[in-house]
C-alpha positions as CSV (number, residue, x, y, z in Angstrom):
1,X,13.3,99.9,120.0
2,X,15.5,102.9,119.5
3,X,19.2,102.3,119.2
4,X,19.0,98.6,118.3
5,X,20.9,97.6,115.2
6,X,19.5,94.6,113.5
7,X,21.8,92.8,111.1
8,X,20.3,90.6,108.4
9,X,21.4,87.0,108.9
10,X,22.2,85.1,105.8
11,X,23.1,81.4,105.7
12,X,26.9,82.0,105.4
13,X,27.0,84.2,108.4
14,X,24.9,81.8,110.4
15,X,27.1,78.9,109.3
16,X,30.2,80.7,110.4
17,X,28.7,81.5,113.8
18,X,27.8,77.9,114.4
19,X,31.3,76.8,113.3
20,X,32.9,79.3,115.6
21,X,30.7,78.0,118.5
22,X,31.8,74.5,117.6
23,X,35.5,75.5,117.7
24,X,35.0,77.3,121.0
25,X,33.2,74.4,122.7
26,X,35.8,71.9,121.4
27,X,38.7,74.0,122.7
28,X,37.1,74.9,126.0
29,X,36.8,71.2,127.0
30,X,40.6,70.7,126.7
31,X,41.4,74.1,128.2
32,X,39.2,73.3,131.2
33,X,40.8,69.9,131.7
34,X,44.3,71.5,131.5
35,X,43.4,74.1,134.1
36,X,41.9,71.5,136.4
37,X,45.1,69.4,135.9
38,X,47.3,72.2,137.3
39,X,45.7,71.8,140.8
40,X,44.9,68.1,140.6
41,X,47.7,66.2,138.8
42,X,46.2,63.2,137.1
43,X,46.3,61.8,133.6
44,X,44.8,64.1,131.0
45,X,42.3,61.4,129.9
46,X,40.9,61.2,133.4
47,X,40.5,65.0,133.6
48,X,38.7,65.0,130.2
49,X,36.4,62.2,131.4
50,X,35.7,64.1,134.6
51,X,34.7,67.2,132.6
52,X,32.4,65.1,130.5
53,X,31.4,64.9,126.9
54,X,28.8,67.6,126.9
55,X,30.9,70.3,125.2
56,X,32.2,67.8,122.7
57,X,28.7,66.7,121.8
58,X,27.4,70.2,121.5
59,X,30.5,71.2,119.4
60,X,29.7,68.3,117.0
61,X,26.0,69.4,116.8
62,X,27.1,73.0,116.2
63,X,29.6,71.9,113.5
64,X,26.9,69.9,111.7
65,X,24.5,72.9,111.9
66,X,27.2,75.2,110.5
67,X,28.0,72.9,107.6
68,X,24.3,72.5,106.8
69,X,23.9,76.3,106.8
70,X,26.5,76.4,104.0
71,X,25.2,73.4,102.0
72,X,21.4,73.8,102.1
73,X,21.2,77.0,100.0
74,X,23.3,75.3,97.3
75,X,21.1,72.2,97.4
76,X,18.0,74.3,97.2
77,X,19.3,76.2,94.2
78,X,20.4,73.0,92.4
79,X,17.0,71.4,93.2
80,X,15.1,74.5,91.9
81,X,17.2,74.5,88.7
82,X,16.3,70.8,88.1
83,X,12.6,71.6,88.8
84,X,12.7,74.5,86.3
85,X,14.3,72.2,83.6
86,X,11.6,69.6,84.2
87,X,8.9,72.2,84.0
88,X,10.3,73.6,80.8
89,X,10.6,70.1,79.2
90,X,7.1,69.3,80.3
91,X,5.8,72.5,78.7
92,X,7.7,71.7,75.5
93,X,6.2,68.2,75.5
94,X,2.7,69.5,76.0
95,X,3.2,72.1,73.2
96,X,4.3,69.3,70.8
97,X,1.2,67.2,71.7
98,X,-1.2,70.1,71.0
99,X,0.0,70.5,67.4
């Protein structure tokens, strides 16, 4: 595949992409209702309900995924540090038993 640039995706970049998608979907729902309201004057709540909750639900899902992309690497590192401490303590305990 000549000419393709492949960027490495880390968790922070992926999290930011999901958060940007969430902001876009959240805003597009209100923007669409406002544009529809120009030609069809009704209450804004009726226009939002006509457009549906699909973008809102997908924005919440995308926001949760974005936050998880930020949090999971820290949790993994914290969990790995705890496992390493347990392993070290276990080896010290075994060494003291063998004496």
